[in-house]
XYZ file of C-alpha atoms in Angstrom:
605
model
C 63.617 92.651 47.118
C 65.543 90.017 49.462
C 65.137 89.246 52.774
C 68.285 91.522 54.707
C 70.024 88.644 56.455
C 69.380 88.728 60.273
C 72.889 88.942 60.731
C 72.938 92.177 58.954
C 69.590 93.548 60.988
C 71.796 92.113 64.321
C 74.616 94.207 64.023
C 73.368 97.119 62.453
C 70.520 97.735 65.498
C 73.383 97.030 68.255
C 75.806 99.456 66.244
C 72.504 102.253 65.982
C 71.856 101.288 69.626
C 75.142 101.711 70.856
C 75.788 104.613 69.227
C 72.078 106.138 70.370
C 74.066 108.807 72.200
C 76.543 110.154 70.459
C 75.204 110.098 67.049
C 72.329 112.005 68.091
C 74.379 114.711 69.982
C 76.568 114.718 65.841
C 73.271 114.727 63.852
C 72.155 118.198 66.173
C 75.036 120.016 65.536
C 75.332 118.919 61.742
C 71.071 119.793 61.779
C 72.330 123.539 63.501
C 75.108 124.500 61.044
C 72.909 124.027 58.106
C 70.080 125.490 59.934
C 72.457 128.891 59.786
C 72.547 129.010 55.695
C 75.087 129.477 53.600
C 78.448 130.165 55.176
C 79.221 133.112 52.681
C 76.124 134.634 53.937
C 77.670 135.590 57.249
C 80.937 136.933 56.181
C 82.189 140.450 56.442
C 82.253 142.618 53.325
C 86.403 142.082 53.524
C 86.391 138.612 54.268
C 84.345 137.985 51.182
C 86.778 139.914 49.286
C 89.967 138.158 50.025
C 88.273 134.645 49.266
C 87.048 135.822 45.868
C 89.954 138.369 45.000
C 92.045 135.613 42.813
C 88.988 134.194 41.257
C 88.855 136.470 38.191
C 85.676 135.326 35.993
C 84.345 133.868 38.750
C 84.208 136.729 41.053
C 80.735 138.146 39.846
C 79.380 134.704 40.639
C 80.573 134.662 44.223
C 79.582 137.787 44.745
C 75.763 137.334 43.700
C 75.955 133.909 45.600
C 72.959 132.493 43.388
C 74.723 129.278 43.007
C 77.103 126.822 44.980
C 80.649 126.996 45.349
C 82.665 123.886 44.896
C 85.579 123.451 47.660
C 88.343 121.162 46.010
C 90.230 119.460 49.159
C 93.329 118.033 46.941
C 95.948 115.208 48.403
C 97.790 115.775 44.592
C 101.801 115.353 44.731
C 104.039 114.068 42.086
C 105.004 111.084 44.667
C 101.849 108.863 44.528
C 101.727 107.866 41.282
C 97.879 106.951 42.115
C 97.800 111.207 43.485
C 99.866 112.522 40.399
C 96.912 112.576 38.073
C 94.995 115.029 40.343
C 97.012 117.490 39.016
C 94.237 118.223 36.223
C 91.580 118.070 38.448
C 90.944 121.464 39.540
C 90.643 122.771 35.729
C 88.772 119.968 35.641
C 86.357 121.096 38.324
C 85.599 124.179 38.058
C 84.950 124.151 34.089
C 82.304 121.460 34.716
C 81.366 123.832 37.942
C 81.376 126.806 35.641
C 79.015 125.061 32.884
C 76.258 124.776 35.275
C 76.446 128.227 36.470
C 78.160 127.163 39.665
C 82.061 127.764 41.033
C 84.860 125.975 42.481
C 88.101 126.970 44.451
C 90.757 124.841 45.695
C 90.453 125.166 49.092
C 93.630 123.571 50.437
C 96.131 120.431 49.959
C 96.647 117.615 52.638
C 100.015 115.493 53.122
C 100.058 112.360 50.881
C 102.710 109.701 51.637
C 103.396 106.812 50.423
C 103.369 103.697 52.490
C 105.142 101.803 49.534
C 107.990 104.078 49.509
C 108.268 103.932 53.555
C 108.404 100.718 53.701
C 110.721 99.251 56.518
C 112.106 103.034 57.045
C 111.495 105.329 59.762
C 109.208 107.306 57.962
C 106.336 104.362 58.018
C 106.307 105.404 61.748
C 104.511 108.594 60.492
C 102.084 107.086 58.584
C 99.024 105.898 61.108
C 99.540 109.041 62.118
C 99.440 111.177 58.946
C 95.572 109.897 58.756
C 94.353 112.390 61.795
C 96.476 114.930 60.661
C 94.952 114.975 57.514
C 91.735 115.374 58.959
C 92.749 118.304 60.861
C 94.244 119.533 57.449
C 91.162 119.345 55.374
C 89.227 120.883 58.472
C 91.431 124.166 58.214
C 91.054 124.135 54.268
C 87.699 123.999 55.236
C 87.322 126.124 57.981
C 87.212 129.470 55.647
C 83.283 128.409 55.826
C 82.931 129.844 52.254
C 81.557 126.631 50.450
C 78.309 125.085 49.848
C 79.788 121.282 48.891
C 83.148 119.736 48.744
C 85.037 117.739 46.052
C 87.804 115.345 48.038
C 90.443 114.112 45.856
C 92.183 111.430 47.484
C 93.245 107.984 46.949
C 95.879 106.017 49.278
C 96.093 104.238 52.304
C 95.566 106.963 54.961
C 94.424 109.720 52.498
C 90.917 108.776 52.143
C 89.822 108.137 56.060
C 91.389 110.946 56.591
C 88.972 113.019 54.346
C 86.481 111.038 55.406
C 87.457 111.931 59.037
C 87.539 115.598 58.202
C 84.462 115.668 55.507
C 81.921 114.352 59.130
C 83.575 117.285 60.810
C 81.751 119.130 57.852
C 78.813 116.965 57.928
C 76.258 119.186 56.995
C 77.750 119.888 53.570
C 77.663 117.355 50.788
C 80.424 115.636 49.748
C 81.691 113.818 46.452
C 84.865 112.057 46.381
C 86.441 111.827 43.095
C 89.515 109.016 42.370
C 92.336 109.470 39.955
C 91.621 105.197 38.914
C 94.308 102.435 39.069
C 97.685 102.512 36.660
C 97.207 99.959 33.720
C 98.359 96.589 34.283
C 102.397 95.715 34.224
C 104.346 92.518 35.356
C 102.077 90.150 37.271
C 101.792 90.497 41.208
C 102.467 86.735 41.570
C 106.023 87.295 39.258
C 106.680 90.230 41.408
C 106.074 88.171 44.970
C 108.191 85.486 43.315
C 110.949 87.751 42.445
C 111.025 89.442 46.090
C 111.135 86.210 47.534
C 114.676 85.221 45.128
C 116.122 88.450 46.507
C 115.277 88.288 50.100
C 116.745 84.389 49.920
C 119.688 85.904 48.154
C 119.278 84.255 44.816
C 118.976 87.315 42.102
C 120.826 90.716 42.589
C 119.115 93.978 43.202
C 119.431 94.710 39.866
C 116.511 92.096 38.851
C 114.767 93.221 41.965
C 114.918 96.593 40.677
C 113.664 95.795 37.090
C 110.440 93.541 38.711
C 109.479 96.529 40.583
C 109.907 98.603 38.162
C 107.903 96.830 35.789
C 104.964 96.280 37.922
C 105.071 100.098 39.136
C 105.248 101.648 36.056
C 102.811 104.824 35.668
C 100.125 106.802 36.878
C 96.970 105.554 39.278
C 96.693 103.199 42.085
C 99.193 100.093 42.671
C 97.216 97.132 40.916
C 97.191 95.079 43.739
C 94.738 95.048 46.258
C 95.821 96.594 49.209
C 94.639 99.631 51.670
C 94.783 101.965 48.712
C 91.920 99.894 46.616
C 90.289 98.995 49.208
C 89.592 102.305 50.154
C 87.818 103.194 46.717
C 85.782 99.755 46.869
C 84.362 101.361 50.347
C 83.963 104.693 48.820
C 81.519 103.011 46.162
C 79.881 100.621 48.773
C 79.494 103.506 50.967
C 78.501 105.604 48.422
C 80.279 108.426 48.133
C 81.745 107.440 44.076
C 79.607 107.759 41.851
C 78.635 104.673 40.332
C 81.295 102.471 39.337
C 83.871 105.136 39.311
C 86.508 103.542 41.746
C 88.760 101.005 38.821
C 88.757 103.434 35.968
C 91.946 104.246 34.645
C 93.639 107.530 34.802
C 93.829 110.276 31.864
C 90.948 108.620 29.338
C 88.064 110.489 28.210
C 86.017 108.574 30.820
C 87.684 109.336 33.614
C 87.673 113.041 32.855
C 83.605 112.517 32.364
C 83.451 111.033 35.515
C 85.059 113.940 37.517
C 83.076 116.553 35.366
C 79.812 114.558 36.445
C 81.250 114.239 40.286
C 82.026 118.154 40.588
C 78.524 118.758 38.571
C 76.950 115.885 41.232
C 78.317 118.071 44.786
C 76.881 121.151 43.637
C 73.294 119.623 43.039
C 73.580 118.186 46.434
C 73.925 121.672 48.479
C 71.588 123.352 50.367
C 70.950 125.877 46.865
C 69.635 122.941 45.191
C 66.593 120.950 45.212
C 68.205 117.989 46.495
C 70.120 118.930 49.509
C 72.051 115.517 50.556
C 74.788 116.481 53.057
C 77.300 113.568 53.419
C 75.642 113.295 57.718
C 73.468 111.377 55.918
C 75.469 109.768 53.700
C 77.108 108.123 56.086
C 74.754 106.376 58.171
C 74.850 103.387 60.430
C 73.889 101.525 57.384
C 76.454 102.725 55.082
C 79.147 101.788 57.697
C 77.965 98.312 57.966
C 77.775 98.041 54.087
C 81.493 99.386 54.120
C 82.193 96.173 56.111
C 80.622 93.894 53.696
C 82.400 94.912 50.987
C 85.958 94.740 52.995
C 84.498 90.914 54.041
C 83.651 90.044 50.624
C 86.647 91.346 48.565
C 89.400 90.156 51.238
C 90.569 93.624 51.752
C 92.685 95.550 54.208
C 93.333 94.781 57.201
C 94.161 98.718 57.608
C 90.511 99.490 57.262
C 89.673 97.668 60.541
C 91.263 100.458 62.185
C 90.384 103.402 59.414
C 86.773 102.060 59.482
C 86.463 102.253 63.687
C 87.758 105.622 63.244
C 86.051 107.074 60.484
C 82.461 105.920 62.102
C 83.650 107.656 65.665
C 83.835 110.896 63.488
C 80.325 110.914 62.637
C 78.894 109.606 65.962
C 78.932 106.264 65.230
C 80.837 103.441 67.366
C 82.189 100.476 65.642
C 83.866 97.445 67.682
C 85.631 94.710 66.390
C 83.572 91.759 66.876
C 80.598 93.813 64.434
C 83.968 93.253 61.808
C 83.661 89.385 63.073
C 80.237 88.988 62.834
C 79.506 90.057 59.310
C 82.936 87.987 58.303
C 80.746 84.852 59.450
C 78.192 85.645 57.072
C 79.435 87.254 53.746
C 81.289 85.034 51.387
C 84.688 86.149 49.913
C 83.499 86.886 46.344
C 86.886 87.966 44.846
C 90.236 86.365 44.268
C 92.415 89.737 43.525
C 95.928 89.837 44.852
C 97.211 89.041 46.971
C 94.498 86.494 47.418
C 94.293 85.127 43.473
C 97.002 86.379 40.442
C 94.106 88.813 39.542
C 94.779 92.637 39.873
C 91.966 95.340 40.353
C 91.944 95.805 36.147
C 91.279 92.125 35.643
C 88.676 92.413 39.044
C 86.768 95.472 37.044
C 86.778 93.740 33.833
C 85.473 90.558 35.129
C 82.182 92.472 36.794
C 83.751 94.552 39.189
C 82.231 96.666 42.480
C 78.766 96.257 40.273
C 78.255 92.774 39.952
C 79.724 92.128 43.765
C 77.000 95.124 45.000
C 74.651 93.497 42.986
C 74.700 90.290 43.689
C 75.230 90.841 47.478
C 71.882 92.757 47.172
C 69.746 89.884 45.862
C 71.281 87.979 48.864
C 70.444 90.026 51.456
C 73.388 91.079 52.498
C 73.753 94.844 51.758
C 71.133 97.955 52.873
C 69.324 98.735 50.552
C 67.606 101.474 51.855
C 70.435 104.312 51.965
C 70.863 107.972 50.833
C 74.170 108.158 48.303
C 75.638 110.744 46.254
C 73.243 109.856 43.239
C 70.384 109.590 45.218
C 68.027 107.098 47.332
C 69.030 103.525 47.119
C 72.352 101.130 46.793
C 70.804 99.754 43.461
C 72.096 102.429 41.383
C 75.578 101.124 42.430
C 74.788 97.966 40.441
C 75.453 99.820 37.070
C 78.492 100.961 34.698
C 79.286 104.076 33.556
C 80.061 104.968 29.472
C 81.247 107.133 27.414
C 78.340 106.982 24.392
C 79.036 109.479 21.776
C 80.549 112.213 24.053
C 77.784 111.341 26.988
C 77.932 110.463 30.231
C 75.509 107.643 31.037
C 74.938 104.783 33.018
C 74.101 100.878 31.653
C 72.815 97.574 33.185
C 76.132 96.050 34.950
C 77.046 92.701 34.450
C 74.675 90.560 35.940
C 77.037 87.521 35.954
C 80.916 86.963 36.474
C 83.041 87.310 33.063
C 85.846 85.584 35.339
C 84.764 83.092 37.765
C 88.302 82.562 39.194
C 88.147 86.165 39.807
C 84.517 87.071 40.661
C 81.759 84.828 41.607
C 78.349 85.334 43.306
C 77.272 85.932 46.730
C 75.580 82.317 46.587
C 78.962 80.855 44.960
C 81.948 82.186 47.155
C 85.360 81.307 46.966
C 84.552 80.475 50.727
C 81.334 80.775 53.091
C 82.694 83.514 55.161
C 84.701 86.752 54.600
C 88.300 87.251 54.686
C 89.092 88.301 58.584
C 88.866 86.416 61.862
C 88.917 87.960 65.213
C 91.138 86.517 67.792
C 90.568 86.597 71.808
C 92.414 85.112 74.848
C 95.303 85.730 76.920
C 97.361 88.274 74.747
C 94.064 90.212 74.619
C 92.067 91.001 71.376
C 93.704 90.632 67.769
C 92.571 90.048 64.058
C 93.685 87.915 61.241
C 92.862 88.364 57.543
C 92.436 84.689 56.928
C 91.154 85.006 52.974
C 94.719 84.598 51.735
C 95.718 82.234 54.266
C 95.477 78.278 52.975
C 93.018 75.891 55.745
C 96.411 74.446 56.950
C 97.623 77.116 57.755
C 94.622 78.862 60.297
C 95.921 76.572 63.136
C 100.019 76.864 64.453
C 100.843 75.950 67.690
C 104.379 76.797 68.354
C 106.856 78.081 70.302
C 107.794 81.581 69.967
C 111.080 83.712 69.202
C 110.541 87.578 70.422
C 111.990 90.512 68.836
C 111.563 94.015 69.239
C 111.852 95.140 65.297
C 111.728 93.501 62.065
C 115.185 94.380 61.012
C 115.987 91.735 63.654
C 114.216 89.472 62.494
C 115.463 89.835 58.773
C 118.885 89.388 60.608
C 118.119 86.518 62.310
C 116.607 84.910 58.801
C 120.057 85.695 57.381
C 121.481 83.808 60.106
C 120.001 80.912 59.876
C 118.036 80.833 62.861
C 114.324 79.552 61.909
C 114.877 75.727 61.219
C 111.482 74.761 63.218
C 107.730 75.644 63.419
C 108.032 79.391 65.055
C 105.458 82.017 65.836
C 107.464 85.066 65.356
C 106.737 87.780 67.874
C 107.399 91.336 67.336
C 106.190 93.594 69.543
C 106.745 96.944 70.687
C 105.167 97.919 67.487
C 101.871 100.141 68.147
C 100.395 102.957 67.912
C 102.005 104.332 71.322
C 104.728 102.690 71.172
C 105.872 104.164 67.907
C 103.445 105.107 65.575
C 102.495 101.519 64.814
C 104.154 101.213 61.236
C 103.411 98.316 58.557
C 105.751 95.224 58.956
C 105.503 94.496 55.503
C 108.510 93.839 54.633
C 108.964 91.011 56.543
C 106.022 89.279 54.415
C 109.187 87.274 51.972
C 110.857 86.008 55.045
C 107.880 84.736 56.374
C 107.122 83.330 52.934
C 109.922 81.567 52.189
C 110.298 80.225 55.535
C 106.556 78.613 55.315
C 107.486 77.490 51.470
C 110.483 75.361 53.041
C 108.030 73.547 55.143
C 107.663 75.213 58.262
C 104.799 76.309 60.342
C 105.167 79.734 60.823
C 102.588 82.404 62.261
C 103.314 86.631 63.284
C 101.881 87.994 66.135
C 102.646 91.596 66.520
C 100.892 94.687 68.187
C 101.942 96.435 64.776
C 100.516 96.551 61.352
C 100.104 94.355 58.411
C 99.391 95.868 55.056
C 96.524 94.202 52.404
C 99.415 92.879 50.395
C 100.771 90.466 53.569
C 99.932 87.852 52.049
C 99.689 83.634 52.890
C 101.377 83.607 56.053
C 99.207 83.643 58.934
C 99.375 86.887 60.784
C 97.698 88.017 64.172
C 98.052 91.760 64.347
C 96.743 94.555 65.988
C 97.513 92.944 69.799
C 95.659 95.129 72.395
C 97.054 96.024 74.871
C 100.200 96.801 73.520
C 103.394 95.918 75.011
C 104.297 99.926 75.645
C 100.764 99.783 77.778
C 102.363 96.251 79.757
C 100.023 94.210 77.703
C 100.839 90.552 77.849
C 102.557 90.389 74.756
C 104.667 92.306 76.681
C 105.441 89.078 79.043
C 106.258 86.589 76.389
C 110.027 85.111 76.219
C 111.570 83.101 73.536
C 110.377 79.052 74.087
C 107.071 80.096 75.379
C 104.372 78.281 73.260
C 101.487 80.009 71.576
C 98.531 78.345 69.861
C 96.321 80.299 67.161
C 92.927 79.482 65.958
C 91.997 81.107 63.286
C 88.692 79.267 62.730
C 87.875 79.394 66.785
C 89.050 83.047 67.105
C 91.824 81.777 69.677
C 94.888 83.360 70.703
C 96.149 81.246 73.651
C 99.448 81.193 75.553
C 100.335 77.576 76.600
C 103.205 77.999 78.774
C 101.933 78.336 82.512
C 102.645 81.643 84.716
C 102.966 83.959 81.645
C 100.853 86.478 83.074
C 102.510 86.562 86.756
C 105.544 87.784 85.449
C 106.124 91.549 85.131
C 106.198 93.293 81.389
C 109.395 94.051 79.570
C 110.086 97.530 78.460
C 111.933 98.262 75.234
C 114.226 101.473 74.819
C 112.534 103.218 71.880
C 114.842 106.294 72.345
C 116.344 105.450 68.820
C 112.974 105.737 67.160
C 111.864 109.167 68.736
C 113.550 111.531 66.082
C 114.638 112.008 62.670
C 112.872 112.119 59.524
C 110.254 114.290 61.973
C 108.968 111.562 64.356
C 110.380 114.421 67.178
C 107.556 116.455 66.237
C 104.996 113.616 66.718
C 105.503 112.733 70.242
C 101.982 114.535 70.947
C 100.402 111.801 69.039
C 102.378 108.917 70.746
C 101.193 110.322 73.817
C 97.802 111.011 72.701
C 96.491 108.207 70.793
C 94.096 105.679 71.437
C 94.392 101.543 71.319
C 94.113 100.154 67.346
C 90.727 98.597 68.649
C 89.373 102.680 69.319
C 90.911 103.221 66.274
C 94.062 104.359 66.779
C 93.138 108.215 66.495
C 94.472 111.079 68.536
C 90.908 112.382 68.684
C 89.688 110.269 71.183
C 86.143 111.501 73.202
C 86.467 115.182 71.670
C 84.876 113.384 68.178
C-alpha cells in the first residue's frame, strides 16, 4: 500500500478540523433518525394505505415490511438526451427490487434543464439556481419517510449536486446513484469547435452550423465531451456512490440494464434490514470529498464543480474552501487529455482505461484514500475494476492496469503535466479560479488593458464591430450569483478563440460562470465579491490594466487608485422577469458568494 502523499494527509486533517463542529452536530442527527427504525414503522394505519394503495403486487410486501423499499428519485425528461433513457428505469428497478424479495416506488421527479439548450438565453439565469431547488425537490419526494434506501437517477450539470445535496439531508439512508451512460460517439469535438468558430467569424451559414451540431448531438446519453455533466459521474465513481466503473457505459445495452438491476439490488442490501447497513453519512466522508477533488484535478474537469463540490460538502457538515481545490491541484498530475483538453471524448477516455486505471494508478501513488466506506463496500480498490456482461452475469474483472491510449490516459507518475488542471487566483479583485489544463504555458500570463461590459451579447457585438485589434482582458461583470443567477458565458468561448488564434493576447475575467467545455482561452471566473456586492471588479473602467498569473495565483490591477473610486451599479431590471426569473428573486436575494458555494441554504445546512 503507498505512502498517502502529505499533501493529501494536509488538507484532509484541516478540512476534518475545520469542519470538527458542524459535521459532528450532522453525524448526531443522521445517528438519531436511524436510531428511530424504519420510517414505515411509525406511520398511521391510513398513511400506510395511501403510499401502498397503487402498488398492486407489491402491496402484501409493504404491508409485512420484512424487506426494504426502494425510493426511485427520477430527473427523467425527454429534453436531456443524457435523462431520456431513465425512462426504463423504474421497470427496471423494481423487477430487480422484486427478485430479491424487496420493493421500489418512484417517489418523485426533480426539474432537469439543460444548460446546452440555455445557452446565452435568459433561461441559463435559472440554472445555478435549479441545483438547490432540486435538493429541496428530492427532499419532499422524500419526505413521505416511507423508504429504507434511495435510487437517484440523475446525470447533468446541476442534477447530480443537487441529489447529492438532498440525498445528506437523508443521510441516514443509503444511497445508490444510477447513470443513464454517455451517447455513442458522432462528429469529433475538435470539428465541431472548428465549425463554431467559421460561424461566429461569419464564414459558413447556419445551415452547416446546424448540421455540425447536429451530428455531434445525435442520440441518447451524456454529451461526449467533457464538461460539468461527465464530470459529475467521474466524482460519483471517485466518491463512490457508482458502482464500479458504471459512469461511461452507454445507454440501452444489455450492460447497462445489468448495471442498474445490480445498483437497485446494491441500495436495498445497504439499509438498515440488511446485514450491511451503509447509509450514504458515511459515504460521504471528509475523505471521499477530498478524493472527489482529485479526480476533478486529474481529469481537467469542471470548473462548475468548484462551486457544486463547496456546496455539496456544506450539506453533510463538511466545509470546503477554495485554496483545499488549490492545494491538491499542486500535487495531482492531469492524467487525461479528453475534450476540451485533447480531441478525445469520454468513449475514447473509457476505452483507453477509463475512471479504473486513473483510480488505480492514483492509488499506487498515494494520492487517493484508500481507506473509505462505498456503495460496494470497504475500500476505493474495488473502483479499480470493470464490469461485464459474461454469459448473462454480472461480474467484475481486473481493470486495465496500463493506458491503451497514452495521448489520452497516462499514469499518475507520467502526467500530461505535474499539477492538476485549476489555479486559484488572489489580489486586488479578490479571490478567483482558472482551469489552466486546457490553457497552452503562453497563455497563463496576460497583462493587458481591459474593455468592461456588462453582458456577453455586448461583447459578441463589439467582436462584430471590429473592436478587439490589441491584447485585451475582457471584463464582464455583473454576472453572479446575486446579481443574476450567475449564468454560463459560454458562448462567448469562439470569440475569444478566434480572437487569440489571430494573434492576440486575450484573457476573461468575469464574476460569472465558465462551463468545462471553455476551452484554451484563459479565463478567471468566479470573482468574489461580485460587482452587485461593490466588489472591485465593480471599479474597473475600460484602459485600466490587469495582469494574471496563472502559475503565481495573481490577479493584480496595475492602474493606481482603482480601489478609491466608488463601484458602478448596473440596471439589471431587464433581467428580473420572463421565462420565470420573477419567481426567483428569493434566491437572488438569498444566496451566498460562489466561494460558499453559491447556495440559498446558507448556515441552516
Amino acid at each position: 500500500m503507498a505512502h498517502l502523499h502529505p499533501t493529501l494527509q494536509l488538507v484532509t486533517d484541516r478540512i476534518i478540523e475545520r469542519s470538527f463542529a458542524r459535521r459532528s452536530a450532522y453525524l448526531e442527527r443522521m445517528r438519531a433518525a436511524a436510531a428511530k427504525g424504519p420510517s414505515r414503522g411509525h406511520l398511521s394505519c391510513s398513511g400506510q394505505a395511501h403510499a401502498y394503495a397503487a402498488m398492486d403486487q407489491d402491496k402484501q410486501t409493504l404491508v409485512d415490511m420484512q424487506a426494504g423499499n426502494l425510493a426511485i428519485v427520477t430527473a427523467y425528461n425527454d429534453m436531456l438526451s443524457a435523462h431520456q433513457p431513465f425512462e426504463r428505469y423504474p421497470e427496471i428497478i423494481k423487477e430487480a427490487a422484486r427478485a430479491v424479495g424487496g420493493t421500489a416506488q418512484v417517489a418523485g421527479g426533480v426539474p432537469a434543464m439543460c444548460d446546452g439548450v440555455t445557452q446565452g438565453e435568459a433561461g441559463m439565469e435559472l440554472s445555478l439556481f435549479s441545483r438547490d431547488l432540486i435538493a429541496m425537490a428530492a427532499t419532499v419526494a422524500l419526505s413521505h419517510n416511507t423508504y429504507d434506501a434511495v435510487a437517484f437517477l440523475g446525470v447533468c450539470d446541476k442534477i447530480v449536486p443537487g441529489l447529492v445535496i438532498a440525498a445528506q439531508s437523508f443521510g441516514h439512508l443509503p444511497a445508490v446513484f444510477l447513470p443513464a451512460g454517455p451517447m455513442t460517439s458522432g462528429l469529433g469535438n475538435d470539428e465541431k469547435a472548428k465549425v463554431r468558430q467559421e460561424f461566429a467569424a461569419g464564414n459558413v451559414g447556419r445551415q452547416a452550423l446546424m448540421e455540425a451540431e447536429m451530428s455531434a448531438y445525435h442520440g441518447p446519453g451524456t454529451c461526449t465531451f467533457y464538461g460539468t455533466a461527465n464530470t459529475n459521474q467521474m466524482l460519483m465513481e471517485f466518491m463512490g456512490l457508482h458502482l464500479p466503473g458504471a459512469s461511461f457505459v452507454s445507454p440501452n445495452t444489455p450492460l447497462r440494464d445489468a448495471l442498474t438491476q445490480h445498483g437497485a439490488q446494491t441500495a436495498l442490501s445497504l439499509s438498515a434490514l440488511g446485514d450491511t447497513y451503509t447509509p450514504v453519512c458515511d459515504v460521504l466522508s471528509e475523505k471521499a470529498y477530498v478524493n472527489g477533488i482529485v479526480g476533478l484535478m486529474a481529469t481537467g474537469g469542471s470548473t462548475n464543480l468548484l462551486i457544486h463540490l463547496i456546496a455539496m460538502a456544506r450539506a453533510g457538515g463538511i466545509v470546503l474552501e477554495p485554496r483545499d481545490f488549490a492545494d491538491l491541484s499542486k500535487v495531482v498530475p492531469l492524467m487525461a487529455r479528453i475534450y476540451p483538453n485533447g480531441l478525445a471524448d469520454v468513449n475514447h477516455f473509457h476505452a483507453a482505461g477509463g475512471l479504473g486505471f486513473m483510480i488505480g494508478s492514483l492509488l499506487d501513488s498515494g494520492l487517493l484514500h484508500p481507506d473509505v466506506k462505498t456503495i460496494t463496500g470497504d475500500g476505493l480498490a474495488a473502483y479499480r475494476s470493470d464490469p461485464k456482461l459474461s454469459e448473462g452475469e454480472l461480474t467484475w474483472v481486473q481493470g486495465a492496469d496500463a493506458s491503451l491510449k497514452q495521448a489520452i490516459l497516462r499514469p499518475a507518475t507520467e502526467g500530461f503535466q505535474s499539477t492538476g488542471g485549476l489555479s486559484h487566483l488572489q489580489g486586488p479583485l479578490g479571490s478567483s479560479v482558472m482551469k489552466v489544463s486546457a490553457v497552452a504555458a503562453e497563455h497563463r500570463l496576460i497583462e493587458a488593458p481591459v474593455r468592461v461590459f456588462h453582458d456577453q451579447g455586448t461583447v459578441k457585438a463589439a467582436f462584430k464591430a471590429g473592436d478587439f485589434t490589441t491584447d485585451t482582458i475582457i471584463v464582464v461583470r455583473f454576472q453572479g450569483p446575486k446579481c443574476n443567477g450567475m449564468p454560463e458565458l459560454h458562448g462567448l468561448t469562439p470569440v475569444l478563440s478566434i480572437l487569440q488564434g489571430r494573434g492576440l493576447k486575450v484573457a476573461l475575467v468575469t464574476d460569472g460562470r465558465m462551463s468545462g467545455a471553455s476551452g484554451k482561452v484563459p479565463a478567471a471566473i468566479h470573482v468574489c465579491p461580485e460587482a452587485a456586492d461593490g466588489g472591485t471588479i465593480a471599479k474597473l473602467r475600460d484602459g485600466d490594466v490587469l495582469r494574471i498569473d496563472a502559475l503565481a495565483g495573481t490577479l493584480d490591477i496595475l492602474t493606481e487608485g482603482v480601489a478609491e473610486r466608488s463601484p458602478v451599479s448596473a440596471s439589471q431590471a431587464s433581467g428580473q422577469f420572463g421565462v420565470g426569473r420573477e419567481l426567483f428573486a428569493t434566491f437572488r436575494a438569498a444566496v451566498g458568494p460562489a466561494d460558499q458555494g453559491a447556495s440559498i441554504f446558507g448556515d441552516q445546512v
